[in-house]
XYZ file of N, CA and C in Angstrom:
444
model
N 162.003 32.730 105.346
C 161.094 32.782 104.218
C 160.486 34.179 104.062
N 160.053 34.782 105.200
C 159.468 36.119 105.128
C 160.484 37.123 104.603
N 161.738 36.984 105.040
C 162.782 37.893 104.588
C 163.012 37.778 103.088
N 163.006 36.538 102.584
C 163.176 36.316 101.152
C 162.019 36.921 100.382
N 160.793 36.682 100.876
C 159.612 37.253 100.230
C 159.689 38.773 100.214
N 160.067 39.356 101.342
C 160.157 40.817 101.429
C 161.200 41.348 100.454
N 162.322 40.670 100.350
C 163.381 41.114 99.447
C 162.930 41.027 97.991
N 162.260 39.931 97.636
C 161.756 39.770 96.271
C 160.697 40.824 95.981
N 159.775 41.022 96.927
C 158.719 42.021 96.761
C 159.327 43.406 96.584
N 160.294 43.747 97.415
C 160.947 45.054 97.336
C 161.625 45.226 95.980
N 162.318 44.201 95.518
C 162.996 44.283 94.227
C 161.997 44.472 93.092
N 160.871 43.749 93.144
C 159.842 43.892 92.116
C 159.214 45.271 92.140
N 158.890 45.750 93.325
C 158.285 47.076 93.447
C 159.220 48.127 92.882
N 160.485 48.052 93.250
C 161.456 49.034 92.775
C 161.587 48.962 91.260
N 161.675 47.749 90.696
C 161.864 47.635 89.254
C 160.626 48.059 88.480
N 159.441 47.820 89.009
C 158.208 48.175 88.315
C 157.920 49.663 88.409
N 158.140 50.265 89.568
C 157.705 51.636 89.784
C 158.791 52.698 89.686
N 160.067 52.335 89.643
C 161.096 53.365 89.717
C 161.034 54.345 88.551
N 160.569 53.913 87.409
C 160.478 54.824 86.272
C 159.281 55.745 86.385
N 158.312 55.389 87.202
C 157.065 56.134 87.266
C 156.939 57.021 88.492
N 157.263 56.508 89.665
C 157.105 57.321 90.869
C 158.175 56.991 91.867
N 158.565 57.987 92.594
C 158.666 59.358 92.149
C 160.052 59.612 91.625
N 160.985 58.680 91.877
C 162.377 58.927 91.531
C 162.732 58.494 90.131
N 163.654 59.181 89.574
C 164.284 58.789 88.324
C 165.728 58.522 88.707
N 166.252 57.331 88.405
C 167.600 56.994 88.861
C 168.600 58.118 88.597
N 169.312 58.495 89.645
C 170.323 59.527 89.534
C 169.777 60.947 89.546
N 168.482 61.101 89.796
C 167.864 62.425 89.794
C 167.409 62.775 91.196
N 167.763 63.966 91.657
C 167.333 64.379 92.991
C 165.854 64.776 92.969
N 165.289 64.965 94.129
C 163.865 65.244 94.245
C 163.448 66.542 93.547
N 164.149 67.663 93.756
C 163.717 68.890 93.077
C 163.702 68.761 91.549
N 164.678 68.049 90.990
C 164.710 67.842 89.542
C 163.542 66.973 89.106
N 163.272 65.909 89.861
C 162.144 65.040 89.551
C 160.835 65.806 89.644
N 160.695 66.624 90.670
C 159.490 67.443 90.830
C 159.286 68.332 89.606
N 160.348 68.943 89.142
C 160.261 69.820 87.966
C 159.847 69.018 86.737
N 160.484 67.876 86.511
C 160.176 67.026 85.358
C 158.715 66.586 85.401
N 158.276 66.107 86.560
C 156.913 65.585 86.682
C 155.869 66.694 86.586
N 156.158 67.873 87.104
C 155.175 68.958 87.063
C 154.997 69.506 85.648
N 155.988 69.298 84.796
C 155.898 69.756 83.411
C 155.242 68.732 82.492
N 154.997 67.524 82.990
C 154.406 66.456 82.186
C 153.035 66.105 82.749
N 151.955 66.415 82.009
C 150.597 66.161 82.519
C 150.350 64.709 82.939
N 151.016 63.756 82.293
C 150.822 62.347 82.646
C 151.376 62.017 84.026
N 152.300 62.827 84.531
C 152.940 62.539 85.812
C 152.518 63.481 86.927
N 151.479 64.258 86.715
C 151.040 65.192 87.750
C 150.149 64.532 88.794
N 149.913 63.241 88.674
C 149.007 62.545 89.595
C 149.535 62.539 91.019
N 150.831 62.579 91.189
C 151.395 62.686 92.535
C 152.767 63.328 92.425
N 152.815 64.607 92.635
C 154.102 65.293 92.587
C 154.856 65.019 93.883
N 156.129 64.661 93.784
C 156.870 64.309 94.991
C 157.103 65.502 95.913
N 157.130 65.204 97.192
C 157.487 66.189 98.219
C 158.980 66.002 98.499
N 159.689 67.119 98.626
C 161.143 67.064 98.787
C 161.589 67.597 100.147
N 162.695 67.047 100.640
C 163.350 67.543 101.846
C 164.258 68.714 101.455
N 164.688 69.481 102.431
C 165.582 70.617 102.174
C 166.916 70.191 101.550
N 167.344 68.951 101.831
C 168.632 68.486 101.304
C 168.533 67.883 99.897
N 167.352 67.945 99.273
C 167.182 67.442 97.912
C 166.731 66.001 97.825
N 166.601 65.330 98.966
C 166.103 63.957 98.966
C 164.575 63.975 99.028
N 163.990 62.805 98.843
C 162.544 62.673 98.866
C 162.036 62.561 100.297
N 160.918 63.212 100.584
C 160.258 63.063 101.877
C 159.786 61.613 101.970
N 160.025 60.939 103.104
C 159.683 59.517 103.201
C 158.219 59.183 102.892
N 157.276 60.003 103.352
C 155.869 59.706 103.075
C 155.371 60.606 101.950
N 154.881 59.969 100.913
C 154.322 60.666 99.764
C 152.842 60.294 99.681
N 151.961 61.283 99.521
C 150.515 61.038 99.527
C 149.852 61.595 98.276
N 148.802 60.884 97.842
C 147.979 61.392 96.747
C 147.259 62.634 97.227
N 147.235 63.683 96.429
C 146.514 64.893 96.839
C 145.018 64.615 97.009
N 144.443 65.136 98.089
C 143.016 65.012 98.320
C 142.540 63.649 98.781
N 143.467 62.744 99.128
C 143.087 61.419 99.622
C 143.923 61.091 100.856
N 143.633 59.943 101.442
C 144.446 59.453 102.556
C 145.421 58.374 102.079
N 145.469 58.123 100.765
C 146.357 57.104 100.207
C 147.787 57.637 100.159
N 148.661 56.971 100.890
C 150.066 57.378 100.950
C 150.967 56.182 100.679
N 152.210 56.477 100.402
C 153.214 55.435 100.224
C 154.530 55.929 100.812
N 155.409 54.982 101.088
C 156.731 55.319 101.613
C 157.761 55.174 100.504
N 158.714 56.102 100.494
C 159.804 56.044 99.526
C 161.126 56.249 100.254
N 162.183 55.746 99.641
C 163.528 55.955 100.178
C 163.981 57.368 99.835
N 165.086 57.781 100.400
C 165.621 59.122 100.163
C 165.884 59.377 98.681
N 166.190 58.297 97.927
C 166.450 58.439 96.490
C 165.184 58.338 95.646
N 164.021 58.172 96.298
C 162.752 58.084 95.584
C 162.303 56.671 95.279
N 163.116 55.670 95.607
C 162.703 54.282 95.371
C 161.490 53.962 96.232
N 160.433 53.381 95.643
C 159.241 53.056 96.428
C 159.518 51.942 97.438
N 159.028 52.118 98.645
C 159.151 51.096 99.685
C 157.819 50.407 99.926
N 156.730 51.049 99.553
C 155.392 50.456 99.619
C 154.649 50.864 98.359
N 153.578 50.159 98.082
C 152.733 50.527 96.951
C 151.772 51.624 97.384
N 151.475 52.578 96.509
C 150.556 53.652 96.895
C 149.152 53.125 97.149
N 148.608 53.456 98.320
C 147.247 53.072 98.659
C 147.043 51.598 98.945
N 148.110 50.791 98.926
C 147.988 49.344 99.133
C 147.635 49.017 100.578
N 148.239 49.720 101.500
C 147.933 49.575 102.923
C 147.776 50.969 103.516
N 147.217 51.051 104.690
C 147.020 52.340 105.343
C 148.315 52.755 106.042
N 149.233 53.305 105.287
C 150.533 53.704 105.813
C 150.383 54.973 106.648
N 150.869 54.908 107.889
C 150.825 56.079 108.769
C 152.229 56.552 109.151
N 153.230 55.733 108.876
C 154.622 56.065 109.200
C 155.532 55.321 108.229
N 156.718 55.832 108.042
C 157.663 55.193 107.123
C 158.965 54.775 107.804
N 159.082 55.029 109.101
C 160.331 54.767 109.820
C 160.821 53.329 109.662
N 159.937 52.369 109.871
C 160.359 50.970 109.831
C 160.723 50.541 108.412
N 159.888 50.901 107.428
C 160.193 50.542 106.043
C 161.518 51.162 105.596
N 161.764 52.399 106.015
C 163.010 53.085 105.669
C 164.205 52.376 106.297
N 164.095 52.034 107.579
C 165.180 51.334 108.272
C 165.429 49.964 107.644
N 164.347 49.243 107.334
C 164.471 47.934 106.688
C 165.231 48.080 105.373
N 164.847 49.045 104.553
C 165.468 49.258 103.244
C 166.958 49.567 103.387
N 167.310 50.461 104.308
C 168.719 50.811 104.519
C 169.530 49.585 104.937
N 168.981 48.802 105.864
C 169.700 47.621 106.342
C 169.770 46.558 105.250
N 168.694 46.397 104.494
C 168.651 45.410 103.419
C 169.680 45.742 102.342
N 169.859 47.028 102.039
C 170.868 47.421 101.051
C 172.272 47.051 101.510
N 172.528 47.146 102.821
C 173.842 46.793 103.366
C 174.053 45.283 103.360
N 173.006 44.532 103.741
C 173.107 43.073 103.837
C 171.708 42.476 103.791
N 171.309 41.999 102.602
C 169.954 41.469 102.454
C 169.704 40.222 103.307
N 170.755 39.622 103.806
C 170.611 38.436 104.659
C 170.872 38.756 106.128
N 170.816 40.015 106.471
C 171.069 40.431 107.855
C 170.111 39.721 108.811
N 170.635 39.220 109.921
C 169.765 38.549 110.896
C 168.955 39.529 111.740
N 169.158 40.826 111.546
C 168.456 41.813 112.375
C 167.635 42.810 111.552
N 167.121 42.387 110.399
C 166.238 43.271 109.649
C 165.003 43.549 110.500
N 164.590 44.806 110.583
C 163.443 45.118 111.441
C 162.149 44.493 110.930
N 161.282 44.183 111.879
C 159.949 43.663 111.564
C 158.992 44.844 111.580
N 158.317 45.061 110.442
C 157.440 46.223 110.295
C 155.974 45.813 110.290
N 155.149 46.638 110.914
C 153.701 46.476 110.833
C 153.247 47.028 109.481
N 152.059 46.632 109.046
C 151.548 47.083 107.756
C 151.461 48.599 107.645
N 151.272 49.275 108.769
C 151.120 50.737 108.726
C 152.460 51.479 108.710
N 153.575 50.737 108.700
C 154.896 51.362 108.625
C 155.582 51.561 109.958
N 154.901 51.245 111.045
C 155.520 51.331 112.364
C 156.259 50.023 112.653
N 157.054 50.029 113.707
C 157.786 48.830 114.101
C 156.867 47.885 114.865
N 156.977 46.585 114.583
C 156.269 45.597 115.397
C 156.938 45.581 116.768
N 156.174 45.318 117.825
C 156.726 45.382 119.187
C 157.909 44.443 119.435
N 157.877 43.240 118.875
C 158.937 42.259 119.111
C 159.928 42.283 117.954
N 161.187 42.564 118.261
C 162.267 42.558 117.279
C 163.290 41.518 117.721
N 163.918 40.829 116.746
C 164.838 39.747 117.101
C 166.100 39.758 116.247
N 167.167 39.212 116.822
C 168.402 38.934 116.115
C 168.449 37.423 115.972
N 168.143 36.936 114.780
C 168.050 35.490 114.561
C 169.380 34.786 114.778
N 170.475 35.433 114.422
C 171.791 34.807 114.560
C 172.150 34.568 116.020
N 171.782 35.502 116.889
C 172.114 35.385 118.310
C 170.983 34.771 119.125
N 169.808 34.615 118.520
C 168.674 34.020 119.220
C 168.119 34.884 120.336
N 168.247 36.194 120.193
C 167.728 37.103 121.217
C 166.652 38.005 120.613
N 165.742 38.450 121.472
C 164.687 39.368 121.058
C 164.576 40.496 122.073
N 163.931 41.585 121.680
C 163.726 42.736 122.554
C 162.449 43.432 122.124
N 161.972 44.298 122.977
C 160.739 45.033 122.695
C 161.063 46.469 122.295
N 160.278 46.988 121.350
C 160.423 48.375 120.904
C 159.044 49.025 120.867
N 159.042 50.359 120.826
C 157.767 51.048 120.628
C 157.530 51.195 119.122
N 156.456 51.852 118.736
C 156.093 51.964 117.324
C 157.125 52.721 116.492
N 157.951 53.539 117.149
C 158.976 54.297 116.429
C 160.304 53.548 116.358
N 160.386 52.381 117.005
C 161.609 51.590 117.004
C 162.497 51.824 118.205
N 162.066 52.694 119.115
C 162.857 52.958 120.325
C 162.851 51.706 121.197
N 164.035 51.258 121.588
C 164.190 50.032 122.371
C 163.634 50.231 123.778
N 162.795 49.278 124.209
C 162.170 49.339 125.530
C 162.764 48.330 126.506
N 163.292 47.215 125.986
C 163.893 46.184 126.845
C 165.231 45.745 126.254
N 166.082 45.207 127.109
C 167.373 44.698 126.650
C 167.155 43.399 125.874
N 168.020 43.124 124.881
C 167.930 41.850 124.171
C 168.106 40.682 125.139
N 167.270 39.663 124.947
C 167.308 38.508 125.838
C 166.812 37.274 125.101
N 167.367 36.124 125.481
C 166.875 34.858 124.927
C 165.519 34.504 125.521
N 165.157 35.147 126.630
C 163.886 34.864 127.298
C 162.719 35.683 126.751
N 162.997 36.738 126.010
C 161.922 37.594 125.496
C 161.251 36.908 124.314
N 159.974 36.571 124.477
C 159.210 35.888 123.424
C 158.032 36.722 122.942
N 157.615 37.697 123.753
C 156.510 38.580 123.365
C 156.659 39.899 124.112
N 155.936 40.888 123.650
C 156.015 42.213 124.267
C 154.624 42.677 124.701
């Protein structure tokens, strides 16, 4: 149920915000930055770009602590200022895996702040393992692991 909710939420967020922030379908980050900087209505949050032309995962409102996570193509992964996002690793990994297989039994479990929840599981195999906040595996997968 949580996976279905997350998938629906992600689809809604992408469809509602993709025209506004920060990505324009088929447009790289530097081009989007140029377009948005020339339009006063879109200067509220100019995207930050990576050297390879993709979007920096964490995008923040200038002068505030309100940030959001975006995919490399600029698709929003979280709503701006909705939660106190401190990292985007888990949301990014979830999005990449969800694009490959939205019904994957091993979609990562993310904390509200964008870090990985300590307990991760493979529902199909019935095993779980512990990870740190960055997703680095700390224990081997086991049917006996119920908490971290």
